[in-house]
PDB file of C-alpha atoms in Angstrom:
ATOM      1  CA  MET U 945     -68.130-104.163 104.744  1.00  0.00           C
ATOM      2  CA  PRO U 946     -65.379-102.177 106.533  1.00  0.00           C
ATOM      3  CA  LEU U 947     -63.783-103.038 109.853  1.00  0.00           C
ATOM      4  CA  VAL U 948     -66.705-103.905 112.142  1.00  0.00           C
ATOM      5  CA  SER U 949     -65.224-104.906 115.497  1.00  0.00           C
ATOM      6  CA  ASP U 950     -62.729-103.601 118.014  1.00  0.00           C
ATOM      7  CA  GLU U 951     -60.597-106.678 117.310  1.00  0.00           C
ATOM      8  CA  GLU U 952     -60.421-105.935 113.575  1.00  0.00           C
ATOM      9  CA  ARG U 953     -59.625-102.291 114.218  1.00  0.00           C
ATOM     10  CA  ALA U 954     -56.845-103.325 116.607  1.00  0.00           C
ATOM     11  CA  LEU U 955     -55.443-105.719 113.998  1.00  0.00           C
ATOM     12  CA  PHE U 956     -55.548-102.973 111.388  1.00  0.00           C
ATOM     13  CA  GLU U 957     -53.673-100.669 113.756  1.00  0.00           C
ATOM     14  CA  GLN U 958     -50.951-103.336 113.947  1.00  0.00           C
ATOM     15  CA  VAL U 959     -50.795-103.245 110.137  1.00  0.00           C
ATOM     16  CA  LEU U 960     -50.333 -99.471 110.219  1.00  0.00           C
ATOM     17  CA  GLU U 961     -47.538 -99.769 112.767  1.00  0.00           C
ATOM     18  CA  ALA U 962     -45.594-102.199 110.544  1.00  0.00           C
ATOM     19  CA  PRO U 963     -45.828-100.906 106.950  1.00  0.00           C
ATOM     20  CA  ASP U 964     -43.175-103.292 105.595  1.00  0.00           C
ATOM     21  CA  ASP U 965     -44.324-106.448 107.390  1.00  0.00           C
ATOM     22  CA  LEU U 966     -46.807-108.771 105.666  1.00  0.00           C
ATOM     23  CA  GLN U 967     -47.583-110.840 108.758  1.00  0.00           C
ATOM     24  CA  PRO U 968     -50.017-108.349 110.370  1.00  0.00           C
ATOM     25  CA  ARG U 969     -51.890-108.161 107.061  1.00  0.00           C
ATOM     26  CA  LEU U 970     -52.248-111.932 106.941  1.00  0.00           C
ATOM     27  CA  VAL U 971     -53.518-111.997 110.533  1.00  0.00           C
ATOM     28  CA  LEU U 972     -56.086-109.353 109.574  1.00  0.00           C
ATOM     29  CA  ALA U 973     -57.039-111.405 106.513  1.00  0.00           C
ATOM     30  CA  ASP U 974     -57.703-114.460 108.703  1.00  0.00           C
ATOM     31  CA  ALA U 975     -59.921-112.389 111.000  1.00  0.00           C
ATOM     32  CA  LEU U 976     -61.913-111.101 108.022  1.00  0.00           C
ATOM     33  CA  LEU U 977     -62.368-114.594 106.617  1.00  0.00           C
ATOM     34  CA  GLU U 978     -63.698-115.794 109.976  1.00  0.00           C
ATOM     35  CA  ARG U 979     -66.778-113.658 109.330  1.00  0.00           C
ATOM     36  CA  ASP U 980     -66.871-114.676 105.660  1.00  0.00           C
ATOM     37  CA  GLU U 981     -65.505-111.342 104.444  1.00  0.00           C
ATOM     38  CA  LEU U 982     -63.899-112.316 101.128  1.00  0.00           C
ATOM     39  CA  TYR U 983     -61.746-109.202 101.168  1.00  0.00           C
ATOM     40  CA  GLY U 984     -59.530-111.287 103.452  1.00  0.00           C
ATOM     41  CA  LEU U 985     -58.938-113.629 100.527  1.00  0.00           C
ATOM     42  CA  PHE U 986     -57.982-110.646  98.366  1.00  0.00           C
ATOM     43  CA  ILE U 987     -55.374-109.681 100.980  1.00  0.00           C
ATOM     44  CA  GLN U 988     -54.022-113.230 101.200  1.00  0.00           C
ATOM     45  CA  LEU U 989     -53.604-113.629  97.456  1.00  0.00           C
ATOM     46  CA  SER U 990     -52.115-110.134  97.126  1.00  0.00           C
ATOM     47  CA  CYS U 991     -49.508-111.023  99.758  1.00  0.00           C
ATOM     48  CA  SER U 992     -48.519-114.290  98.089  1.00  0.00           C
ATOM     49  CA  SER U 993     -45.170-114.719  96.359  1.00  0.00           C
ATOM     50  CA  ALA U 994     -44.499-112.938  93.083  1.00  0.00           C
ATOM     51  CA  GLU U 995     -44.463-116.272  91.233  1.00  0.00           C
ATOM     52  CA  VAL U 996     -47.935-117.135  92.494  1.00  0.00           C
ATOM     53  CA  ARG U 997     -49.342-113.624  92.231  1.00  0.00           C
ATOM     54  CA  THR U 998     -48.279-113.053  88.621  1.00  0.00           C
ATOM     55  CA  ALA U 999     -49.509-116.370  87.251  1.00  0.00           C
ATOM     56  CA  ARG U1000     -52.311-115.888  84.735  1.00  0.00           C
ATOM     57  CA  GLU U1001     -54.969-117.659  86.787  1.00  0.00           C
ATOM     58  CA  ALA U1002     -53.958-115.772  89.951  1.00  0.00           C
ATOM     59  CA  ARG U1003     -54.161-112.437  88.120  1.00  0.00           C
ATOM     60  CA  ARG U1004     -57.653-113.269  86.939  1.00  0.00           C
ATOM     61  CA  ARG U1005     -58.683-114.273  90.432  1.00  0.00           C
ATOM     62  CA  LEU U1006     -57.204-111.112  91.932  1.00  0.00           C
ATOM     63  CA  THR U1007     -59.081-108.976  89.410  1.00  0.00           C
ATOM     64  CA  ALA U1008     -62.331-110.794  90.156  1.00  0.00           C
ATOM     65  CA  LEU U1009     -61.818-110.506  93.920  1.00  0.00           C
ATOM     66  CA  ARG U1010     -61.072-106.808  93.647  1.00  0.00           C
ATOM     67  CA  ARG U1011     -64.248-106.156  91.696  1.00  0.00           C
ATOM     68  CA  ALA U1012     -66.326-108.289  94.042  1.00  0.00           C
ATOM     69  CA  THR U1013     -64.973-107.222  97.429  1.00  0.00           C
ATOM     70  CA  VAL U1014     -63.233-103.843  97.335  1.00  0.00           C
ATOM     71  CA  PRO U1015     -66.284-101.551  96.894  1.00  0.00           C
ATOM     72  CA  ALA U1016     -68.119-103.121  99.838  1.00  0.00           C
ATOM     73  CA  PHE U1017     -65.040-103.214 102.058  1.00  0.00           C
ATOM     74  CA  LEU U1018     -64.103 -99.582 101.437  1.00  0.00           C
ATOM     75  CA  GLY U1019     -67.666 -98.480 102.064  1.00  0.00           C
ATOM     76  CA  ALA U1020     -68.114 -94.710 102.260  1.00  0.00           C
ATOM     77  CA  LEU U1021     -64.416 -94.192 101.537  1.00  0.00           C
ATOM     78  CA  GLY U1022     -64.960 -95.522  98.018  1.00  0.00           C
ATOM     79  CA  GLY U1023     -67.373 -92.673  97.318  1.00  0.00           C
ATOM     80  CA  ALA U1024     -64.538 -90.169  97.751  1.00  0.00           C
ATOM     81  CA  LEU U1025     -62.338 -91.825  95.113  1.00  0.00           C
ATOM     82  CA  THR U1026     -62.290 -91.252  91.375  1.00  0.00           C
ATOM     83  CA  SER U1027     -64.209 -93.723  89.253  1.00  0.00           C
ATOM     84  CA  ASN U1028     -61.116 -94.162  87.045  1.00  0.00           C
ATOM     85  CA  GLN U1029     -59.765 -97.465  88.368  1.00  0.00           C
ATOM     86  CA  ARG U1030     -56.389 -96.866  86.727  1.00  0.00           C
ATOM     87  CA  ARG U1031     -55.802 -94.117  89.272  1.00  0.00           C
ATOM     88  CA  VAL U1032     -56.619 -96.318  92.260  1.00  0.00           C
ATOM     89  CA  SER U1033     -54.162 -99.067  93.161  1.00  0.00           C
ATOM     90  CA  PHE U1034     -53.610-101.607  95.905  1.00  0.00           C
ATOM     91  CA  ALA U1035     -50.395-103.068  97.309  1.00  0.00           C
ATOM     92  CA  ASP U1036     -50.383-106.309  99.286  1.00  0.00           C
ATOM     93  CA  GLY U1037     -54.149-106.113  99.568  1.00  0.00           C
ATOM     94  CA  LEU U1038     -54.497-102.573 100.926  1.00  0.00           C
ATOM     95  CA  LEU U1039     -55.219 -99.192  99.349  1.00  0.00           C
ATOM     96  CA  ASP U1040     -51.860 -97.758  98.259  1.00  0.00           C
ATOM     97  CA  SER U1041     -52.450 -94.868  95.836  1.00  0.00           C
ATOM     98  CA  CYS U1042     -55.580 -93.048  94.771  1.00  0.00           C
ATOM     99  CA  ALA U1043     -57.054 -89.921  93.237  1.00  0.00           C
ATOM    100  CA  LEU U1044     -59.814 -88.043  95.002  1.00  0.00           C
ATOM    101  CA  ALA U1045     -63.062 -87.474  93.150  1.00  0.00           C
ATOM    102  CA  VAL U1046     -64.738 -84.203  92.277  1.00  0.00           C
ATOM    103  CA  THR U1047     -67.823 -84.794  94.370  1.00  0.00           C
ATOM    104  CA  ASP U1048     -70.032 -83.341  97.076  1.00  0.00           C
ATOM    105  CA  ALA U1049     -68.585 -82.403 100.456  1.00  0.00           C
ATOM    106  CA  ALA U1050     -70.989 -84.842 102.133  1.00  0.00           C
ATOM    107  CA  ARG U1051     -69.118 -87.798 100.650  1.00  0.00           C
ATOM    108  CA  PHE U1052     -65.852 -86.606 102.150  1.00  0.00           C
ATOM    109  CA  ALA U1053     -67.514 -85.963 105.499  1.00  0.00           C
ATOM    110  CA  ALA U1054     -68.848 -89.533 105.495  1.00  0.00           C
ATOM    111  CA  CYS U1055     -65.352 -91.054 105.372  1.00  0.00           C
ATOM    112  CA  GLU U1056     -63.280 -88.485 107.250  1.00  0.00           C
ATOM    113  CA  GLY U1057     -61.226 -90.198 109.934  1.00  0.00           C
ATOM    114  CA  ASP U1058     -61.680 -93.659 108.395  1.00  0.00           C
ATOM    115  CA  PRO U1059     -58.595 -95.709 109.385  1.00  0.00           C
ATOM    116  CA  LEU U1060     -58.467 -97.266 105.898  1.00  0.00           C
ATOM    117  CA  TRP U1061     -56.953 -93.989 104.638  1.00  0.00           C
ATOM    118  CA  GLY U1062     -53.904 -94.823 106.729  1.00  0.00           C
ATOM    119  CA  THR U1063     -52.275 -97.096 104.130  1.00  0.00           C
ATOM    120  CA  VAL U1064     -52.376 -94.534 101.290  1.00  0.00           C
ATOM    121  CA  ARG U1065     -48.843 -93.593 100.225  1.00  0.00           C
ATOM    122  CA  ALA U1066     -49.620 -91.573  97.076  1.00  0.00           C
ATOM    123  CA  LEU U1067     -52.515 -89.156  96.670  1.00  0.00           C
ATOM    124  CA  GLU U1068     -53.628 -87.214  93.605  1.00  0.00           C
ATOM    125  CA  LEU U1069     -55.829 -84.174  94.089  1.00  0.00           C
ATOM    126  CA  PRO U1070     -58.413 -83.257  91.421  1.00  0.00           C
ATOM    127  CA  LYS U1071     -57.489 -80.795  88.685  1.00  0.00           C
ATOM    128  CA  ALA U1072     -60.914 -79.865  87.343  1.00  0.00           C
ATOM    129  CA  SER U1073     -62.056 -76.239  87.301  1.00  0.00           C
ATOM    130  CA  ASP U1074     -64.960 -77.031  89.597  1.00  0.00           C
ATOM    131  CA  ARG U1075     -65.649 -75.391  92.954  1.00  0.00           C
ATOM    132  CA  ARG U1076     -66.062 -78.880  94.456  1.00  0.00           C
ATOM    133  CA  VAL U1077     -62.328 -79.409  93.948  1.00  0.00           C
ATOM    134  CA  TYR U1078     -61.857 -77.237  97.022  1.00  0.00           C
ATOM    135  CA  ASP U1079     -63.982 -79.668  99.036  1.00  0.00           C
ATOM    136  CA  ALA U1080     -61.551 -82.434  98.080  1.00  0.00           C
ATOM    137  CA  ILE U1081     -58.491 -80.331  98.914  1.00  0.00           C
ATOM    138  CA  ALA U1082     -59.974 -79.175 102.214  1.00  0.00           C
ATOM    139  CA  PHE U1083     -60.730 -82.790 103.110  1.00  0.00           C
ATOM    140  CA  ALA U1084     -57.178 -83.883 102.294  1.00  0.00           C
ATOM    141  CA  GLY U1085     -55.800 -81.123 104.486  1.00  0.00           C
ATOM    142  CA  ARG U1086     -57.933 -81.830 107.547  1.00  0.00           C
ATOM    143  CA  ASN U1087     -58.182 -85.634 107.389  1.00  0.00           C
ATOM    144  CA  ALA U1088     -56.257 -86.942 110.392  1.00  0.00           C
ATOM    145  CA  SER U1089     -56.058 -90.548 109.170  1.00  0.00           C
ATOM    146  CA  TRP U1090     -53.017 -90.216 106.880  1.00  0.00           C
ATOM    147  CA  ARG U1091     -50.346 -92.499 108.344  1.00  0.00           C
ATOM    148  CA  TRP U1092     -48.169 -93.621 105.433  1.00  0.00           C
ATOM    149  CA  LEU U1093     -48.781 -90.652 103.132  1.00  0.00           C
ATOM    150  CA  ASP U1094     -45.629 -89.714 101.236  1.00  0.00           C
ATOM    151  CA  ARG U1095     -46.449 -88.341  97.796  1.00  0.00           C
ATOM    152  CA  VAL U1096     -49.099 -85.817  96.744  1.00  0.00           C
ATOM    153  CA  ARG U1097     -49.762 -84.515  93.245  1.00  0.00           C
ATOM    154  CA  VAL U1098     -51.605 -81.242  92.677  1.00  0.00           C
ATOM    155  CA  GLY U1099     -52.423 -79.333  89.496  1.00  0.00           C
ATOM    156  CA  ALA U1100     -53.230 -75.629  89.415  1.00  0.00           C
ATOM    157  CA  PRO U1101     -51.549 -72.914  91.519  1.00  0.00           C
ATOM    158  CA  TYR U1102     -54.802 -71.947  93.243  1.00  0.00           C
ATOM    159  CA  HIS U1103     -55.047 -75.568  94.393  1.00  0.00           C
ATOM    160  CA  VAL U1104     -51.605 -75.184  95.973  1.00  0.00           C
ATOM    161  CA  ARG U1105     -52.844 -72.091  97.804  1.00  0.00           C
ATOM    162  CA  ALA U1106     -55.888 -73.991  99.050  1.00  0.00           C
ATOM    163  CA  LEU U1107     -53.687 -76.820 100.299  1.00  0.00           C
ATOM    164  CA  CYS U1108     -51.481 -74.317 102.124  1.00  0.00           C
ATOM    165  CA  LEU U1109     -54.499 -73.504 104.304  1.00  0.00           C
ATOM    166  CA  ALA U1110     -53.716 -76.824 106.007  1.00  0.00           C
ATOM    167  CA  PRO U1111     -50.035 -76.194 106.803  1.00  0.00           C
ATOM    168  CA  SER U1112     -49.601 -79.372 108.874  1.00  0.00           C
ATOM    169  CA  PHE U1113     -50.623 -81.646 105.970  1.00  0.00           C
ATOM    170  CA  PRO U1114     -48.168 -84.587 106.297  1.00  0.00           C
ATOM    171  CA  VAL U1115     -46.882 -84.634 102.704  1.00  0.00           C
ATOM    172  CA  GLN U1116     -43.226 -85.526 102.171  1.00  0.00           C
ATOM    173  CA  THR U1117     -43.065 -85.433  98.354  1.00  0.00           C
ATOM    174  CA  LEU U1118     -45.122 -82.748  96.618  1.00  0.00           C
ATOM    175  CA  ARG U1119     -45.475 -82.574  92.844  1.00  0.00           C
ATOM    176  CA  VAL U1120     -47.023 -79.422  91.384  1.00  0.00           C
ATOM    177  CA  GLU U1121     -47.891 -79.404  87.685  1.00  0.00           C
ATOM    178  CA  PHE U1122     -48.059 -75.613  87.368  1.00  0.00           C
ATOM    179  CA  CYS U1123     -46.776 -73.124  89.912  1.00  0.00           C
ATOM    180  CA  TRP U1124     -46.358 -69.339  89.838  1.00  0.00           C
ATOM    181  CA  PRO U1125     -43.218 -67.863  91.462  1.00  0.00           C
ATOM    182  CA  GLU U1126     -45.288 -66.451  94.337  1.00  0.00           C
ATOM    183  CA  ASP U1127     -46.553 -69.969  95.069  1.00  0.00           C
ATOM    184  CA  VAL U1128     -42.992 -71.281  95.103  1.00  0.00           C
ATOM    185  CA  GLU U1129     -42.204 -68.548  97.614  1.00  0.00           C
ATOM    186  CA  ARG U1130     -45.182 -69.690  99.682  1.00  0.00           C
ATOM    187  CA  LEU U1131     -43.890 -73.267  99.674  1.00  0.00           C
ATOM    188  CA  ALA U1132     -40.503 -71.981 100.834  1.00  0.00           C
ATOM    189  CA  ARG U1133     -41.958 -71.047 104.210  1.00  0.00           C
ATOM    190  CA  PRO U1134     -41.039 -73.712 106.776  1.00  0.00           C
ATOM    191  CA  GLU U1135     -44.412 -73.421 108.523  1.00  0.00           C
ATOM    192  CA  HIS U1136     -46.048 -74.982 105.460  1.00  0.00           C
ATOM    193  CA  PHE U1137     -45.833 -78.782 105.388  1.00  0.00           C
ATOM    194  CA  PRO U1138     -43.115 -79.378 108.008  1.00  0.00           C
ATOM    195  CA  ARG U1139     -42.521 -82.932 106.739  1.00  0.00           C
ATOM    196  CA  LEU U1140     -41.854 -81.820 103.149  1.00  0.00           C
ATOM    197  CA  ARG U1141     -38.598 -83.328 101.865  1.00  0.00           C
ATOM    198  CA  ARG U1142     -38.952 -83.418  98.076  1.00  0.00           C
ATOM    199  CA  LEU U1143     -40.536 -80.796  95.811  1.00  0.00           C
ATOM    200  CA  GLU U1144     -41.130 -81.452  92.098  1.00  0.00           C
ATOM    201  CA  LEU U1145     -42.253 -78.520  89.933  1.00  0.00           C
ATOM    202  CA  ASP U1146     -43.347 -79.187  86.362  1.00  0.00           C
ATOM    203  CA  VAL U1147     -43.832 -75.629  85.074  1.00  0.00           C
ATOM    204  CA  VAL U1148     -42.654 -72.397  86.742  1.00  0.00           C
ATOM    205  CA  PRO U1149     -42.948 -69.345  84.446  1.00  0.00           C
ATOM    206  CA  ILE U1150     -40.588 -66.553  85.554  1.00  0.00           C
ATOM    207  CA  ASN U1151     -40.682 -62.925  84.441  1.00  0.00           C
ATOM    208  CA  GLY U1152     -38.224 -60.397  85.822  1.00  0.00           C
ATOM    209  CA  GLU U1153     -35.969 -60.147  88.830  1.00  0.00           C
ATOM    210  CA  HIS U1154     -38.801 -60.339  91.355  1.00  0.00           C
ATOM    211  CA  GLY U1155     -39.930 -63.704  90.005  1.00  0.00           C
ATOM    212  CA  THR U1156     -36.344 -64.922  90.107  1.00  0.00           C
ATOM    213  CA  ALA U1157     -36.023 -63.946  93.764  1.00  0.00           C
ATOM    214  CA  GLN U1158     -39.288 -65.685  94.587  1.00  0.00           C
ATOM    215  CA  VAL U1159     -38.130 -68.949  93.022  1.00  0.00           C
ATOM    216  CA  ALA U1160     -34.691 -68.611  94.606  1.00  0.00           C
ATOM    217  CA  SER U1161     -36.318 -68.465  98.050  1.00  0.00           C
ATOM    218  CA  ILE U1162     -37.105 -72.189  97.901  1.00  0.00           C
ATOM    219  CA  MET U1163     -33.365 -72.930  97.923  1.00  0.00           C
ATOM    220  CA  ARG U1164     -33.222 -71.783 101.543  1.00  0.00           C
ATOM    221  CA  ARG U1165     -35.518 -74.596 102.597  1.00  0.00           C
ATOM    222  CA  PRO U1166     -33.607 -77.766 103.600  1.00  0.00           C
ATOM    223  CA  LEU U1167     -35.085 -80.173 101.054  1.00  0.00           C
ATOM    224  CA  GLU U1168     -33.630 -83.495  99.983  1.00  0.00           C
ATOM    225  CA  LEU U1169     -34.633 -82.772  96.381  1.00  0.00           C
ATOM    226  CA  LEU U1170     -35.826 -79.816  94.336  1.00  0.00           C
ATOM    227  CA  GLN U1171     -36.744 -80.939  90.829  1.00  0.00           C
ATOM    228  CA  ILE U1172     -37.869 -78.597  88.050  1.00  0.00           C
ATOM    229  CA  SER U1173     -39.116 -79.903  84.703  1.00  0.00           C
ATOM    230  CA  GLY U1174     -39.146 -78.133  81.379  1.00  0.00           C
ATOM    231  CA  VAL U1175     -36.412 -75.721  82.519  1.00  0.00           C
ATOM    232  CA  GLN U1176     -37.670 -72.458  81.086  1.00  0.00           C
ATOM    233  CA  LEU U1177     -35.233 -70.655  83.396  1.00  0.00           C
ATOM    234  CA  THR U1178     -32.305 -68.898  81.725  1.00  0.00           C
ATOM    235  CA  ALA U1179     -28.642 -68.960  82.717  1.00  0.00           C
ATOM    236  CA  PRO U1180     -28.345 -65.924  85.052  1.00  0.00           C
ATOM    237  CA  ILE U1181     -31.117 -67.266  87.274  1.00  0.00           C
ATOM    238  CA  TRP U1182     -29.108 -70.264  88.430  1.00  0.00           C
ATOM    239  CA  ILE U1183     -26.432 -68.236  90.246  1.00  0.00           C
ATOM    240  CA  PRO U1184     -28.748 -67.077  93.082  1.00  0.00           C
ATOM    241  CA  LEU U1185     -30.499 -70.444  93.003  1.00  0.00           C
ATOM    242  CA  VAL U1186     -27.368 -72.512  93.547  1.00  0.00           C
ATOM    243  CA  GLU U1187     -25.100 -70.385  95.724  1.00  0.00           C
ATOM    244  CA  GLY U1188     -25.729 -70.759  99.438  1.00  0.00           C
ATOM    245  CA  GLY U1189     -28.671 -73.109  98.972  1.00  0.00           C
ATOM    246  CA  ALA U1190     -29.867 -75.571 101.632  1.00  0.00           C
ATOM    247  CA  VAL U1191     -31.255 -78.047  99.080  1.00  0.00           C
ATOM    248  CA  GLN U1192     -29.323 -81.316  99.015  1.00  0.00           C
ATOM    249  CA  THR U1193     -29.983 -82.035  95.334  1.00  0.00           C
ATOM    250  CA  LEU U1194     -31.135 -79.630  92.625  1.00  0.00           C
ATOM    251  CA  ARG U1195     -32.311 -81.526  89.532  1.00  0.00           C
ATOM    252  CA  LEU U1196     -33.373 -79.975  86.224  1.00  0.00           C
ATOM    253  CA  LEU U1197     -35.253 -82.013  83.623  1.00  0.00           C
ATOM    254  CA  TYR U1198     -35.435 -81.302  79.918  1.00  0.00           C
ATOM    255  CA  GLU U1199     -36.559 -83.576  77.061  1.00  0.00           C
ATOM    256  CA  GLY U1200     -35.140 -86.880  78.250  1.00  0.00           C
ATOM    257  CA  PHE U1201     -32.159 -85.482  80.196  1.00  0.00           C
ATOM    258  CA  ALA U1202     -31.540 -84.539  83.817  1.00  0.00           C
ATOM    259  CA  ILE U1203     -28.744 -82.409  85.212  1.00  0.00           C
ATOM    260  CA  GLU U1204     -28.232 -82.166  88.960  1.00  0.00           C
ATOM    261  CA  THR U1205     -25.921 -80.715  91.586  1.00  0.00           C
ATOM    262  CA  SER U1206     -25.629 -80.587  95.394  1.00  0.00           C
ATOM    263  CA  PRO U1207     -25.811 -76.961  96.616  1.00  0.00           C
ATOM    264  CA  SER U1208     -25.990 -77.729 100.352  1.00  0.00           C
ATOM    265  CA  ALA U1209     -22.635 -79.523 100.179  1.00  0.00           C
ATOM    266  CA  GLY U1210     -21.024 -76.643  98.282  1.00  0.00           C
ATOM    267  CA  ASP U1211     -20.461 -79.025  95.370  1.00  0.00           C
ATOM    268  CA  PHE U1212     -21.324 -77.204  92.154  1.00  0.00           C
ATOM    269  CA  ARG U1213     -20.247 -79.984  89.824  1.00  0.00           C
ATOM    270  CA  TRP U1214     -23.129 -81.093  87.637  1.00  0.00           C
ATOM    271  CA  ARG U1215     -24.102 -84.640  86.713  1.00  0.00           C
ATOM    272  CA  LEU U1216     -25.837 -85.021  83.367  1.00  0.00           C
ATOM    273  CA  ARG U1217     -27.946 -88.132  82.868  1.00  0.00           C
ATOM    274  CA  ARG U1218     -29.888 -89.398  79.879  1.00  0.00           C
ATOM    275  CA  LEU U1219     -33.245 -90.539  81.263  1.00  0.00           C
ATOM    276  CA  SER U1220     -34.700 -91.905  78.065  1.00  0.00           C
ATOM    277  CA  PRO U1221     -33.265 -93.568  74.970  1.00  0.00           C
ATOM    278  CA  ARG U1222     -35.199 -90.900  73.067  1.00  0.00           C
ATOM    279  CA  GLY U1223     -33.039 -88.180  74.606  1.00  0.00           C
ATOM    280  CA  ARG U1224     -31.140 -86.368  71.838  1.00  0.00           C
ATOM    281  CA  LYS U1225     -27.814 -84.513  71.927  1.00  0.00           C
ATOM    282  CA  GLY U1226     -29.505 -81.279  70.948  1.00  0.00           C
ATOM    283  CA  ALA U1227     -31.657 -81.463  74.077  1.00  0.00           C
ATOM    284  CA  ALA U1228     -28.537 -82.005  76.199  1.00  0.00           C
ATOM    285  CA  ARG U1229     -26.886 -78.944  74.635  1.00  0.00           C
ATOM    286  CA  ALA U1230     -30.013 -76.879  75.259  1.00  0.00           C
ATOM    287  CA  LEU U1231     -30.111 -77.998  78.881  1.00  0.00           C
ATOM    288  CA  LEU U1232     -26.461 -77.068  79.430  1.00  0.00           C
ATOM    289  CA  ARG U1233     -27.033 -73.638  77.883  1.00  0.00           C
ATOM    290  CA  ARG U1234     -29.749 -73.008  80.443  1.00  0.00           C
ATOM    291  CA  VAL U1235     -27.245 -73.326  83.274  1.00  0.00           C
ATOM    292  CA  ASP U1236     -24.635 -70.621  83.806  1.00  0.00           C
ATOM    293  CA  PRO U1237     -21.320 -71.667  82.172  1.00  0.00           C
ATOM    294  CA  TYR U1238     -19.508 -70.989  85.449  1.00  0.00           C
ATOM    295  CA  PHE U1239     -21.253 -73.969  86.991  1.00  0.00           C
ATOM    296  CA  VAL U1240     -20.975 -76.411  84.078  1.00  0.00           C
ATOM    297  CA  ARG U1241     -17.237 -76.377  83.558  1.00  0.00           C
ATOM    298  CA  ASP U1242     -17.033 -79.841  85.106  1.00  0.00           C
ATOM    299  CA  VAL U1243     -19.825 -82.172  84.049  1.00  0.00           C
ATOM    300  CA  GLU U1244     -19.981 -85.864  84.840  1.00  0.00           C
ATOM    301  CA  PHE U1245     -21.952 -87.635  82.127  1.00  0.00           C
ATOM    302  CA  VAL U1246     -23.892 -90.717  83.238  1.00  0.00           C
ATOM    303  CA  GLU U1247     -25.216 -92.612  80.231  1.00  0.00           C
ATOM    304  CA  THR U1248     -28.371 -94.578  81.035  1.00  0.00           C
ATOM    305  CA  SER U1249     -29.695 -97.113  78.555  1.00  0.00           C
ATOM    306  CA  VAL U1250     -32.427 -99.707  78.680  1.00  0.00           C
ATOM    307  CA  ARG U1251     -29.941-102.514  79.329  1.00  0.00           C
ATOM    308  CA  LYS U1252     -27.193-101.032  81.439  1.00  0.00           C
ATOM    309  CA  GLU U1253     -25.808 -97.885  83.053  1.00  0.00           C
ATOM    310  CA  SER U1254     -22.226 -96.726  82.645  1.00  0.00           C
ATOM    311  CA  SER U1255     -20.305 -93.693  83.878  1.00  0.00           C
ATOM    312  CA  HIS U1256     -17.737 -91.568  82.074  1.00  0.00           C
ATOM    313  CA  HIS U1257     -15.715 -89.523  84.533  1.00  0.00           C
ATOM    314  CA  GLY U1258     -13.444 -86.541  84.160  1.00  0.00           C
ATOM    315  CA  LYS U1259     -15.063 -85.039  81.065  1.00  0.00           C
ATOM    316  CA  ARG U1260     -16.073 -81.428  80.975  1.00  0.00           C
ATOM    317  CA  ARG U1261     -18.884 -82.174  78.552  1.00  0.00           C
ATOM    318  CA  PRO U1262     -20.603 -85.360  77.353  1.00  0.00           C
ATOM    319  CA  HIS U1263     -18.725 -86.928  74.454  1.00  0.00           C
ATOM    320  CA  GLY U1264     -19.979 -85.624  71.146  1.00  0.00           C
ATOM    321  CA  LEU U1265     -21.844 -82.678  72.649  1.00  0.00           C
TER     322      LEU U1265
END
């Protein structure tokens, strides 16, 4: 069962105040075991050394403890999570990342404000075309228990718009799988998600000058990282995107390669990196063609392999490209 006493709730608050310290978790585990709550044993074993935790017998015991204790300990909160256990993970005995379920609003109401949400660092919002998805998004936006939340993943553009109805949502890293230019422009407004530091966009279809201007508006927001995958954007678009931008790092991804620059520092030199051993030279050429030649005259090529990483400086283009 969840935290049942003022003492346990106070101990859990100490855990929330020290996210990188295992000692408060172990103190909480002892308190749980005093009332024969075996979830305390799950915390203890999860916090043990890597050598102990990864041993075959320990892994089996951890799996058994999770199955036996987690549902009861999470209580009503568990009813708001997806049934796909691969999308729910724990770190050092506490809920670390999860995906919300497509379920009735009553289940979200039953666990709203639960302090156990406080340890969640990564949250995935549902993608289904079901009206109940909006119940999940509305809950995420109004739940006041997020304490460690850093990363949120959302699917469709209308889900982004729904999330924007809760502008103070404490997300720091937002990944959007599909986003129209007008939604990018919406995310560029500083009143939406004041803690936002990193924005990752998987697909942004652009048609015409108006769409270009809408996407370019995000560059005025002081982000640590703006990452765009797929890179459907053509060369002329990058001039207004890069010049005068407040983004610290602009990163473009394309078929196993990444190319990035630092607009806020006025440094328009690009760094090209192979992200996967499957990355092919043709993909690198295609990525470079998508960036205006004015900005790719000086490219630093960073070769990343499975075994080691090496840098080749002073080359205008990667060798052999």
